Every structure is written in C-alpha cells, then in structure tokens.
PDB file of C-alpha atoms in Angstrom:
ATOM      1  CA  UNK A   1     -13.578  -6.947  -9.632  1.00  0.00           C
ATOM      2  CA  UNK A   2     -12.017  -4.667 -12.057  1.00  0.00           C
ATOM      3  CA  UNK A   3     -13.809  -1.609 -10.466  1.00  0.00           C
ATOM      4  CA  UNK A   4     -13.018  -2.817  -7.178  1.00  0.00           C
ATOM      5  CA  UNK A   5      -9.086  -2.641  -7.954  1.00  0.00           C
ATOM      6  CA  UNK A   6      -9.259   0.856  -9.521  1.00  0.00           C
ATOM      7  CA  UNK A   7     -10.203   1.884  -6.552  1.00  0.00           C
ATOM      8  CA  UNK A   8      -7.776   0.360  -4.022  1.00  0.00           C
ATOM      9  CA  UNK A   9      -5.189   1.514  -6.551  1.00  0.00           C
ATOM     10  CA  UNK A  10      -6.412   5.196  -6.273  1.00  0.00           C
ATOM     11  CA  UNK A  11      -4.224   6.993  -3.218  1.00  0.00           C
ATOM     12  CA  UNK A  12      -7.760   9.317  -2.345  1.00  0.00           C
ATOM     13  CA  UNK A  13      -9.856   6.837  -1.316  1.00  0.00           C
ATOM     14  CA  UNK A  14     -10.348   5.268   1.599  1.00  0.00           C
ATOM     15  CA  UNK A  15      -8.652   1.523   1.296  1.00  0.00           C
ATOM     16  CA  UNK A  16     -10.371   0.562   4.563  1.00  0.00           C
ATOM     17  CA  UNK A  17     -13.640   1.045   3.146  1.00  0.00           C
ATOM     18  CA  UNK A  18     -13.599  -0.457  -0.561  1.00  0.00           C
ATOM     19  CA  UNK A  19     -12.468  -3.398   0.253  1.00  0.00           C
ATOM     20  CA  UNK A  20     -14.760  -4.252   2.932  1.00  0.00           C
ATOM     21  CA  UNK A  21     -17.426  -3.389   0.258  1.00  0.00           C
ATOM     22  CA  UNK A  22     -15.600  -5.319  -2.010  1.00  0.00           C
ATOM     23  CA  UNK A  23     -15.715  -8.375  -0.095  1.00  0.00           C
ATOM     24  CA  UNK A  24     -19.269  -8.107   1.097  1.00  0.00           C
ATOM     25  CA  UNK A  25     -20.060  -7.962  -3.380  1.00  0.00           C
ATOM     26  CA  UNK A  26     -17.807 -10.867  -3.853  1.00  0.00           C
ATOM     27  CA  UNK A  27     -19.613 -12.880  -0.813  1.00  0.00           C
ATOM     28  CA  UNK A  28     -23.509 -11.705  -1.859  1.00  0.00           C
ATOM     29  CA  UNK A  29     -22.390 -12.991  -5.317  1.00  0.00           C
ATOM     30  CA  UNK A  30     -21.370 -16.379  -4.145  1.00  0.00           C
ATOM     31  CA  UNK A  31     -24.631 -16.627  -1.948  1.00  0.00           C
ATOM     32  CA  UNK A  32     -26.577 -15.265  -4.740  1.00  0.00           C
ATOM     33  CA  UNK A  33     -25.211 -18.338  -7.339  1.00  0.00           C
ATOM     34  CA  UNK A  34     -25.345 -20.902  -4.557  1.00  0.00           C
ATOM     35  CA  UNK A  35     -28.986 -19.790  -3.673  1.00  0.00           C
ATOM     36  CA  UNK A  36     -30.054 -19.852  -7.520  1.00  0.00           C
ATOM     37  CA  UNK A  37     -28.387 -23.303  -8.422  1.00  0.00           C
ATOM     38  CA  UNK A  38     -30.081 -24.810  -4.952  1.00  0.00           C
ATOM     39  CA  UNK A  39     -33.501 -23.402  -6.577  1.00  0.00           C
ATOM     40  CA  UNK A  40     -32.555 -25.230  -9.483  1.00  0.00           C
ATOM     41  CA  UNK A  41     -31.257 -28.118  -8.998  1.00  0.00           C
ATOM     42  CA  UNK A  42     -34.507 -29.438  -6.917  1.00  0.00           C
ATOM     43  CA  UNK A  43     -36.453 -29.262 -10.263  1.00  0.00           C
ATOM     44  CA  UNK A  44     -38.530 -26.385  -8.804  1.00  0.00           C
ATOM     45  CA  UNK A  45     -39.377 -24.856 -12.676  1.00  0.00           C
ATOM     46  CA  UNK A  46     -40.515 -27.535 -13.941  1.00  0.00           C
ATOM     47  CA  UNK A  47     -43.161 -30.229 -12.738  1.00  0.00           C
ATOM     48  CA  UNK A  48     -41.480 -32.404 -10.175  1.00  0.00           C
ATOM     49  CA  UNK A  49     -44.576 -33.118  -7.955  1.00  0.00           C
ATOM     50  CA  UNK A  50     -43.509 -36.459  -7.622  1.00  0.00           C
ATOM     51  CA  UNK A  51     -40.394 -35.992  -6.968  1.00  0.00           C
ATOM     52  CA  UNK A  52     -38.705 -36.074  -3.356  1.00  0.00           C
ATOM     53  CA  UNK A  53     -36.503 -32.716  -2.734  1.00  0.00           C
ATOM     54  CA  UNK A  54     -36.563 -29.552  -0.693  1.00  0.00           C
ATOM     55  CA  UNK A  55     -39.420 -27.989  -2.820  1.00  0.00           C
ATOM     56  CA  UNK A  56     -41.954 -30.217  -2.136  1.00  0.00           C
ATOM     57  CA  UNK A  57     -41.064 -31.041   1.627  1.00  0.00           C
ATOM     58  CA  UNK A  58     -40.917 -27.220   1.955  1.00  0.00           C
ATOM     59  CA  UNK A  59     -44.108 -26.609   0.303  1.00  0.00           C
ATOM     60  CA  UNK A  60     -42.260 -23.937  -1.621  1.00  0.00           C
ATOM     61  CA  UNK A  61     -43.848 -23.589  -4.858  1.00  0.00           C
ATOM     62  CA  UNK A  62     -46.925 -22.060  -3.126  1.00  0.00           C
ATOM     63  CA  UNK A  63     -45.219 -19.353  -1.953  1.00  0.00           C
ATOM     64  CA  UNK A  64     -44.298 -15.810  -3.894  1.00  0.00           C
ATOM     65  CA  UNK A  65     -41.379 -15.897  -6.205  1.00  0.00           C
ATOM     66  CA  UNK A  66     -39.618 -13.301  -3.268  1.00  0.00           C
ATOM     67  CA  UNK A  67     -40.000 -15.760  -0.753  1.00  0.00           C
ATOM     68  CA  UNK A  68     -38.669 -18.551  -2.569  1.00  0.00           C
ATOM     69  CA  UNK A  69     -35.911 -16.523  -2.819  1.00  0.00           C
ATOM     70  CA  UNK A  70     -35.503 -15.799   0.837  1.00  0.00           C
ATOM     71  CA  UNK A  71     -35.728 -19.733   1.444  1.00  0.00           C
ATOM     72  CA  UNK A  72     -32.790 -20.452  -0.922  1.00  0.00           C
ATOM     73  CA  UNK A  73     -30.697 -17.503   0.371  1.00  0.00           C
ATOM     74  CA  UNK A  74     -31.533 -18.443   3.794  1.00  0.00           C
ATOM     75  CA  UNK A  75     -30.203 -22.056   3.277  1.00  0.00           C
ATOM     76  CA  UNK A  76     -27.538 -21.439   1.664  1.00  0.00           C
ATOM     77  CA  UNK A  77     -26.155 -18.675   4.229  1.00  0.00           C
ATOM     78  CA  UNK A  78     -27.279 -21.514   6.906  1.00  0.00           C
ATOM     79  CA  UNK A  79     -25.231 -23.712   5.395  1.00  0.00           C
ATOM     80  CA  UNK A  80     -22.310 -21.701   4.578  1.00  0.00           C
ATOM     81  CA  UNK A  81     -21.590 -20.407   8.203  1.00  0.00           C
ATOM     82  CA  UNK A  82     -22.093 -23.970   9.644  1.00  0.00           C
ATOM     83  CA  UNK A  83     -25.415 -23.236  11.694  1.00  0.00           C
ATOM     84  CA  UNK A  84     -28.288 -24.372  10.039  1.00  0.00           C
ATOM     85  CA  UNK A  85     -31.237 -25.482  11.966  1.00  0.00           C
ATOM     86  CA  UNK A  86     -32.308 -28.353   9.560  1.00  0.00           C
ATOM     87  CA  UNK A  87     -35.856 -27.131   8.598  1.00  0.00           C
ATOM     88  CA  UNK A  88     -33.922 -27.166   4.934  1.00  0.00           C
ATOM     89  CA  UNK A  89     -32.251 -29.770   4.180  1.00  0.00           C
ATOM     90  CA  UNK A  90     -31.202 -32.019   1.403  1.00  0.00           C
ATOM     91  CA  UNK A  91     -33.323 -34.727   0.771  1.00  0.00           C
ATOM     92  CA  UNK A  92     -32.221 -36.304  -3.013  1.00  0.00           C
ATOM     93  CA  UNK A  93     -28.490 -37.218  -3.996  1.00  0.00           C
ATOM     94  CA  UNK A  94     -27.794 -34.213  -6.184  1.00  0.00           C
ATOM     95  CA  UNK A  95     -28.850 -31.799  -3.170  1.00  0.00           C
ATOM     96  CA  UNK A  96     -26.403 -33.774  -0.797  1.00  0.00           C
ATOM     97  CA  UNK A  97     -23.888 -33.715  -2.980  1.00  0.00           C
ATOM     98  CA  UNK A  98     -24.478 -30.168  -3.948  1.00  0.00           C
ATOM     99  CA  UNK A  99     -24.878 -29.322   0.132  1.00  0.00           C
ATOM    100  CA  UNK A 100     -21.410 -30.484   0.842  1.00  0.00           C
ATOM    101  CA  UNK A 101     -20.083 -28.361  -1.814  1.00  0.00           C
ATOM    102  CA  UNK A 102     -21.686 -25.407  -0.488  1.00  0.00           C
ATOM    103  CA  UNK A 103     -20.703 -26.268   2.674  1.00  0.00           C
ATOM    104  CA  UNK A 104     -16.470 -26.826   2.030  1.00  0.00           C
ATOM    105  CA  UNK A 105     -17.066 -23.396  -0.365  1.00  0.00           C
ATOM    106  CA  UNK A 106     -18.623 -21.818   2.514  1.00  0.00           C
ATOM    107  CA  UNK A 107     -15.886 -22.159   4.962  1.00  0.00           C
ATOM    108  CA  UNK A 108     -13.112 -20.911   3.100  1.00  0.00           C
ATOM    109  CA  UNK A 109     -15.033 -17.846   1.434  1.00  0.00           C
ATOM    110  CA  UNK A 110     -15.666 -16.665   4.737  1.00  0.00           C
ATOM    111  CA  UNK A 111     -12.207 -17.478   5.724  1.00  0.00           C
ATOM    112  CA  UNK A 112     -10.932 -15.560   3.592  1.00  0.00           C
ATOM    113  CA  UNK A 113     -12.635 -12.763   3.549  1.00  0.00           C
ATOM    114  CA  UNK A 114     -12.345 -12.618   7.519  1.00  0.00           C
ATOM    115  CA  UNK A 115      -9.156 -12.952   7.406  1.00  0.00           C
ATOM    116  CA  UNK A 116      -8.837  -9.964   4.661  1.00  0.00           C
ATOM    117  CA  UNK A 117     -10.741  -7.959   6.599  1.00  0.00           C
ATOM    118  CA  UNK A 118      -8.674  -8.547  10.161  1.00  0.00           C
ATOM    119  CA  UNK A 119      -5.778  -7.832   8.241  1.00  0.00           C
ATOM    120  CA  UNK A 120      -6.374  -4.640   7.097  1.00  0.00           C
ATOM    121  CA  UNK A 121      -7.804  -3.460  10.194  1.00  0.00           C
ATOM    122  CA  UNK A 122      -4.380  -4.679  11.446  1.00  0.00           C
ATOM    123  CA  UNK A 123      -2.197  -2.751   9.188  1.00  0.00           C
ATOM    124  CA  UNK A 124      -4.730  -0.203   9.964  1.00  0.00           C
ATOM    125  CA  UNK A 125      -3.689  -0.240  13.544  1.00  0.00           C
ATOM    126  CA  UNK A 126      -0.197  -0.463  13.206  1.00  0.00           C
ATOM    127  CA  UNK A 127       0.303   3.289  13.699  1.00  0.00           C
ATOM    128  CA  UNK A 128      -1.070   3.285  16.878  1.00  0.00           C
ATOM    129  CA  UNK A 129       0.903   0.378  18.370  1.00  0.00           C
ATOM    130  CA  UNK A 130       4.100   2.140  17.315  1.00  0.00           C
ATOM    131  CA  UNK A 131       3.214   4.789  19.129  1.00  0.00           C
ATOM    132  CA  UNK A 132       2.183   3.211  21.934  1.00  0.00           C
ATOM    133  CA  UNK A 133       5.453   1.691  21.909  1.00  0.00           C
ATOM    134  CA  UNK A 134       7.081   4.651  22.327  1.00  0.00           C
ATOM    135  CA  UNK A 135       4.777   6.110  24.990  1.00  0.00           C
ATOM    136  CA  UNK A 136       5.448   3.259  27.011  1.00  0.00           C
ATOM    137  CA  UNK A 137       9.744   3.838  26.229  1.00  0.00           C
ATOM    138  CA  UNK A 138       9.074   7.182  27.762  1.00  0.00           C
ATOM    139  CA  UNK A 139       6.981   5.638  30.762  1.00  0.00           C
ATOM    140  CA  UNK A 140      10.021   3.585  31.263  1.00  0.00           C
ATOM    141  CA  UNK A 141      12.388   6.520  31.041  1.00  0.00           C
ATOM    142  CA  UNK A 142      10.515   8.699  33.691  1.00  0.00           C
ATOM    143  CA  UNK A 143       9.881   5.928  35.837  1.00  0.00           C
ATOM    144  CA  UNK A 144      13.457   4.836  35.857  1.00  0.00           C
ATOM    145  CA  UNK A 145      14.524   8.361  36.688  1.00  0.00           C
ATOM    146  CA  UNK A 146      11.756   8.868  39.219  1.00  0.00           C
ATOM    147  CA  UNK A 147      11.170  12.206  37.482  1.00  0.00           C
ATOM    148  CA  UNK A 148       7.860  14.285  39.759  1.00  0.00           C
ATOM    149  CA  UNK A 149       4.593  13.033  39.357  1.00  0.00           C
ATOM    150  CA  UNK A 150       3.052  16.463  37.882  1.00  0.00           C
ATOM    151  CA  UNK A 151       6.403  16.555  35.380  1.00  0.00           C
ATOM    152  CA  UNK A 152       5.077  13.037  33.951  1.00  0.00           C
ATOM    153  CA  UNK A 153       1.327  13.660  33.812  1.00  0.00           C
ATOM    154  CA  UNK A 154       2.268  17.185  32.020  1.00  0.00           C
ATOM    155  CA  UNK A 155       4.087  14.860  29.498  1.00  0.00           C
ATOM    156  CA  UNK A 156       1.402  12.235  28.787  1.00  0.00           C
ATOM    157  CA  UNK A 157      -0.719  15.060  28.078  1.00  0.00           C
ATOM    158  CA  UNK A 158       1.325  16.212  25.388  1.00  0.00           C
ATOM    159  CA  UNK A 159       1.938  13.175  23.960  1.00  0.00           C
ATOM    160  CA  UNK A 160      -1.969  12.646  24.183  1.00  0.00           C
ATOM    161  CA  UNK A 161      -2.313  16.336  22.807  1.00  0.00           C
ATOM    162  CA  UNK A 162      -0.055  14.888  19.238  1.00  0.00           C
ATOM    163  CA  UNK A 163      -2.174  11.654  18.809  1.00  0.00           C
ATOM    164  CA  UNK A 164      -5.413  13.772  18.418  1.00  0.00           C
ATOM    165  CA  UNK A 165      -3.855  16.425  16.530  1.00  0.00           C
ATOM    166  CA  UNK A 166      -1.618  14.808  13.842  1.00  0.00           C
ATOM    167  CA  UNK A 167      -1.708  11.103  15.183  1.00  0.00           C
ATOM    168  CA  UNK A 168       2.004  11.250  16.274  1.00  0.00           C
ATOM    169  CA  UNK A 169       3.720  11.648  12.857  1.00  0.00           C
ATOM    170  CA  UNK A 170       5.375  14.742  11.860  1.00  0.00           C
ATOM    171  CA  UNK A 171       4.771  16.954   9.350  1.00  0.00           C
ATOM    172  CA  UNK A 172       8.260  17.607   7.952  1.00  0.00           C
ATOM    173  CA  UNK A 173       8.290  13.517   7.708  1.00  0.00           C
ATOM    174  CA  UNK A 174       5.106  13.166   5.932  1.00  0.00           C
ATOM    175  CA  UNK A 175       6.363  15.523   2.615  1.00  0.00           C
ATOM    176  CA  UNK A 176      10.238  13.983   2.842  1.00  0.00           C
ATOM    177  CA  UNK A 177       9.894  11.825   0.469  1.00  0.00           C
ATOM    178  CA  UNK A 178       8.522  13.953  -1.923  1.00  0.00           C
ATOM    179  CA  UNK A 179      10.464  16.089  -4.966  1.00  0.00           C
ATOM    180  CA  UNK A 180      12.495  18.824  -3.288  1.00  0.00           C
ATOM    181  CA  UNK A 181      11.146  21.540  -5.420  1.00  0.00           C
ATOM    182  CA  UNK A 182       7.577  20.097  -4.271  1.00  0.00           C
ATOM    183  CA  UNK A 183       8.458  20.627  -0.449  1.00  0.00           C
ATOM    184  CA  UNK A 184       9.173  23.787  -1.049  1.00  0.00           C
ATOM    185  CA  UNK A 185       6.516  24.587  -2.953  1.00  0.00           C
ATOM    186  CA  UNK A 186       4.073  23.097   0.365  1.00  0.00           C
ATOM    187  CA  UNK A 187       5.826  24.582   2.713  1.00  0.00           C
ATOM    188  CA  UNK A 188       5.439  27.957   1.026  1.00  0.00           C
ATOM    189  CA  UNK A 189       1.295  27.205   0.981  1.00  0.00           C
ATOM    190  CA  UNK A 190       2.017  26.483   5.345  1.00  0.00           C
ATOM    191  CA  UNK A 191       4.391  29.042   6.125  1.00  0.00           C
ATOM    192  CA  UNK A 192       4.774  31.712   3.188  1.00  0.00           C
ATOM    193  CA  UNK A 193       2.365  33.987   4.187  1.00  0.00           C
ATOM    194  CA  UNK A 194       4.172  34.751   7.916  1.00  0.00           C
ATOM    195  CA  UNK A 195       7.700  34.896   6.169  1.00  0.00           C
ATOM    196  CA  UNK A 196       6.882  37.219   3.924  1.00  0.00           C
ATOM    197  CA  UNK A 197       5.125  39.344   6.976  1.00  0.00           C
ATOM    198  CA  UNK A 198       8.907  39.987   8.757  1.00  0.00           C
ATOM    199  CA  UNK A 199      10.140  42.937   8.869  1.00  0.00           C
ATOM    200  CA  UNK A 200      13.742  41.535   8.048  1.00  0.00           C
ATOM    201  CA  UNK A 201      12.609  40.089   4.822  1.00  0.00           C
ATOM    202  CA  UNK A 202      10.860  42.503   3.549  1.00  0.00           C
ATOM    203  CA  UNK A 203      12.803  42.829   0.203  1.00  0.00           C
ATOM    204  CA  UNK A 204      13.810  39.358  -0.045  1.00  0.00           C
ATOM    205  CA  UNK A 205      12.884  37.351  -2.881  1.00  0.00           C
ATOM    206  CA  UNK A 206      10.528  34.609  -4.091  1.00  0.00           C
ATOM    207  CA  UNK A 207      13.408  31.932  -4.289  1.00  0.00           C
ATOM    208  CA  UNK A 208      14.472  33.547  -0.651  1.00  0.00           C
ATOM    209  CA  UNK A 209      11.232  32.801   1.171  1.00  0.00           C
ATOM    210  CA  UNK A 210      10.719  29.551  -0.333  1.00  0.00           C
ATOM    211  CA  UNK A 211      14.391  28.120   0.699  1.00  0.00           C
ATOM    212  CA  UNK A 212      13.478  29.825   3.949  1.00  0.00           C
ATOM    213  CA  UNK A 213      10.550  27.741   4.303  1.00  0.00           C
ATOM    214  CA  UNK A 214      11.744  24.315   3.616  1.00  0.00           C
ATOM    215  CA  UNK A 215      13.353  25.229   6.999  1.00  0.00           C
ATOM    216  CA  UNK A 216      10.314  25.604   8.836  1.00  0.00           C
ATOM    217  CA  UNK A 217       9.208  23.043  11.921  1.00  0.00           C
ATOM    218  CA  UNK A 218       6.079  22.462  13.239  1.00  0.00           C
ATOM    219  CA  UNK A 219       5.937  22.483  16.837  1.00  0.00           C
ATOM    220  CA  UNK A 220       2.386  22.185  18.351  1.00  0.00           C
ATOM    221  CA  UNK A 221       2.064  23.243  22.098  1.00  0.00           C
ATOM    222  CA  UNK A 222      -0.529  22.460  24.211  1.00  0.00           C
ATOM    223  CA  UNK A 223      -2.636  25.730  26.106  1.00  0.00           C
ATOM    224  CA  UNK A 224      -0.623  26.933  29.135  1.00  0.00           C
ATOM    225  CA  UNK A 225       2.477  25.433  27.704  1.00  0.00           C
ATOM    226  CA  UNK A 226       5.792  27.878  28.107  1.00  0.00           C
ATOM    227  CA  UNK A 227       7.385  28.143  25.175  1.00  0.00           C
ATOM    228  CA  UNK A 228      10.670  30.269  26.256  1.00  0.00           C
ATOM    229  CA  UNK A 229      11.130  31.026  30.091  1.00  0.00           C
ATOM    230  CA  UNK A 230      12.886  34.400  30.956  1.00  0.00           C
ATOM    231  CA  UNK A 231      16.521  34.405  31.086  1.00  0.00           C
ATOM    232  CA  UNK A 232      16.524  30.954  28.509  1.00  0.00           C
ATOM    233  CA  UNK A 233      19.094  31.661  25.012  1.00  0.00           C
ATOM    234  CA  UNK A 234      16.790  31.595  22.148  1.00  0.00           C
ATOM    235  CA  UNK A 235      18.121  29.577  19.325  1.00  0.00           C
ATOM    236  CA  UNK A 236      14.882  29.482  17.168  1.00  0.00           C
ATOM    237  CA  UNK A 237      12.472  31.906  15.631  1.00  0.00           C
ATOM    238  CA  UNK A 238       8.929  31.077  16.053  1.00  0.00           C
ATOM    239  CA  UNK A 239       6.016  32.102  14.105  1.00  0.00           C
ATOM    240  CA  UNK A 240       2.038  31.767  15.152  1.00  0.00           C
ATOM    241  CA  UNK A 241       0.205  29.703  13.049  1.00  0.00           C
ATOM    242  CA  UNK A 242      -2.433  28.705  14.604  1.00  0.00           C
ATOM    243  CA  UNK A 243      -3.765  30.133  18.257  1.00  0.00           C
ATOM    244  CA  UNK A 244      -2.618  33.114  20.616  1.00  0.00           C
ATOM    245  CA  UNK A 245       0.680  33.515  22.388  1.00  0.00           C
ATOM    246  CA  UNK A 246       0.559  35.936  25.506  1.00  0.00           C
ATOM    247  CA  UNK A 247       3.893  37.446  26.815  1.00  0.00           C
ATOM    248  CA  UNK A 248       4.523  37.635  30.376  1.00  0.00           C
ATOM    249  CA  UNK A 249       7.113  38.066  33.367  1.00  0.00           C
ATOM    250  CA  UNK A 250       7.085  35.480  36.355  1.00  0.00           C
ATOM    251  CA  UNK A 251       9.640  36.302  39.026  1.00  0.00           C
ATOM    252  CA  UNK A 252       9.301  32.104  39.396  1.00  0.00           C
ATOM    253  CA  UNK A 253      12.537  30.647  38.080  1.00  0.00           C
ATOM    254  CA  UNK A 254      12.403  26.853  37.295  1.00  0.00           C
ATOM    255  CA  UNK A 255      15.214  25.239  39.592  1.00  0.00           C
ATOM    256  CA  UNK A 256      16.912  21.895  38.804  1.00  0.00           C
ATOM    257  CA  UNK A 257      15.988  18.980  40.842  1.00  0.00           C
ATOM    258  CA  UNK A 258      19.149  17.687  42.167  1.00  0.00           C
ATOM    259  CA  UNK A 259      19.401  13.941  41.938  1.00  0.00           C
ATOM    260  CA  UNK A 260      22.795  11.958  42.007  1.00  0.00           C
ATOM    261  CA  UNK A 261      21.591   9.118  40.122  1.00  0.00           C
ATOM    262  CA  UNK A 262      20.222  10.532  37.135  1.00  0.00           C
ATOM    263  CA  UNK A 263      22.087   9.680  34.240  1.00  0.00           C
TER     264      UNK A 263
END
C-alpha cells in the first residue's frame, strides 16, 4: 500500500488510474486470503475422507491444484457479491461460520471500493459541470435578450471550440499561483520568441521581454472568426501563435440591432 501512496502523492501521474489499480490489488488480495483460508479450513491437505465439507461434496481433491483454485476463488467472489448459485456451499460449522464472515467482509469491501471509485470519477467530473453551468448562464442570457439565432449558435460553437482545446480553463489562471519569477520564466518559453521578433523591441533587453510577457493573453479563435472589423479602435496587440491570419476589406459594416428592452 506503500507503493500505491507514492504514487497518488506524485503530481505526474495519473490519480484516476492508480487508484483504480490500487483498489482492484487490495480487492484480489482479500479474495485471494478468503479463497486460501476456505481451501483450508475444509481439511482439504490433509486426509478428511470422512469428513463432511465442501471438498468431498465437491469432489475437489480429484481435480488439478489450478482448478481447486478456481473453485475457492469462484466461491468466495460468489459469496462476496451476494449471488452465488449454491453448487458451493458450506456444509460443516466452521465453513458456516467462516461463510458469513466472508459474506459481511464482502459487502463492505466492495462498498468501499465502489464508492472510492464513484468518487473520484466525481471529482473527476467536476470540471465539466462547472462549465456546463456556465454554458447554460449564457443560454439564459441570450435567451432572455432574444439575441438572433445564428449570433447564439456562433457562440456555442466557441464555447464548444474552448472545451476541446483547453477544457474551459485559462491559461494565465493555470500558472497564477505559481512564483512570479516562474511565470515569467513560462511565459517567456510561450511567447518570447514573437516578442523578441518586433521591430519595436529590437534592442530591448532580457528583463524587458520577460516583464513584457507576463502580460501576454491567450485568446484562441475559432476559423472564420473576425478578430478586428474595419473602422473598430484597437486597444491590443496580437501576435500569431498558432494558425494563419488573412487580412481583408469588406464594405459590410456590422449594424446594431435596435431593441428597447435590452438591458
């Protein structure tokens, strides 16, 4: 179990993962036990011909040491989960007794290691239910304002557009917690490269570009999307990082829709 929580501590791998193969271990270890003690406790190794258990009704001690194996693992999983069929059963006191045990033990190991499992797939989730939360705030919103039809299916596509590219969380959010020296020091890796490519920095510093940097937003855009329309005040600076941008001129203007309730 030690190895197991080295590894759940350790930030690169996947938590999802270890601990589901952590709990199927920890279960295949309790089957394993229960399976060898049910072996066992019917006097199976030693000469119990006369006796009246499992072994003997089974006719087990005929069979290959494998499939005596299979017998007791197949009980006890039977038995565990609640569905056995009866075709082994206890038939002395000790293997009641013993049976019950398994049984109780049986319940609550699966349990809990259901209810493990559901619960990390639930935290695993919980990204996607905020964001679905806020997709359906901004269903709300356009409904309310009765915005066009094509304006709202443009803007479910780019909200579907950031949940495949960077499952709705922002870059600039994911590093904020980190070191400020750090930041800057990732956003140079990101954005250094076309900084240091402008004209108007040319003879600017190291200490220049990477202040410059921790300044830098990502702003995906989906293909077709306007960035600037003609005539619009540019208040940003934008940089290609990833994809082509082609310049045009449209004599189409965008016109406000005109709607007294709108607030």
């Amino acid at each position: 179990m030690q190895f197991f929580g080295s590894l759940e501590e350790d930030l690169m791998s996947n938590v999802l993962m270890v601990r589901i193969f952590k709990f199927c271990t920890m279960l295949f270890m309790v089957m394993h036990s229960f399976s060898c003690i049910w072996y066992v406790i019917s006097c199976a190794s030693h000469d119990c011909a006369d006796e009246v258990n499992w072994v003997n009704a089974a006719n087990v001690l005929s069979k290959p040491l494998i499939a005596r194996y299979a017998t007791c693992l197949y009980w006890c999983v039977a038995s565990m989960t609640s569905s056995g069929y009866g075709d082994v059963h206890a038939y002395s006191l000790i293997e009641m007794l013993f049976s019950s045990l398994v049984m109780v033990v049986g319940k609550l190991t699966f349990g809990f290691v259901l209810g493990n499992i559901a619960s990390t797939l639930a935290n695993l989730d919980s990204q996607r239910i905020e964001f679905d939360d806020h997709i359906d705030a901004v269903k709300k919103f356009m409904h309310d304002q009765q915005l066009p039809k094509t304006l709202r299916q443009r803007v479910m596509t780019y909200f579907s557009f950031i949940w495949r590219y960077n499952k709705g969380i922002s870059p600039r959010s994911v590093i904020s917690e980190l070191p400020y020296c750090m930041q800057g020091e990732i956003q140079m890796l990101l954005g250094g490269d076309m900084l240091s490519k402008v004209t108007l920095f040319r003879d600017c510093d190291a200490s220049f570009f990477r202040m410059l940097s921790l300044k830098l937003t990502h702003v995906p855009f989906l293909p077709g999307q306007y960035i600037l329309h003609k005539g619009d005040m540019g208040q940003e600076m934008y940089f290609v990082h990833r994809g082509q941008v082609s310049r045009g001129c449209s004599t189409e203007v965008p016109r406000p829709v005109h709607r007294p309730h709108l607030h």
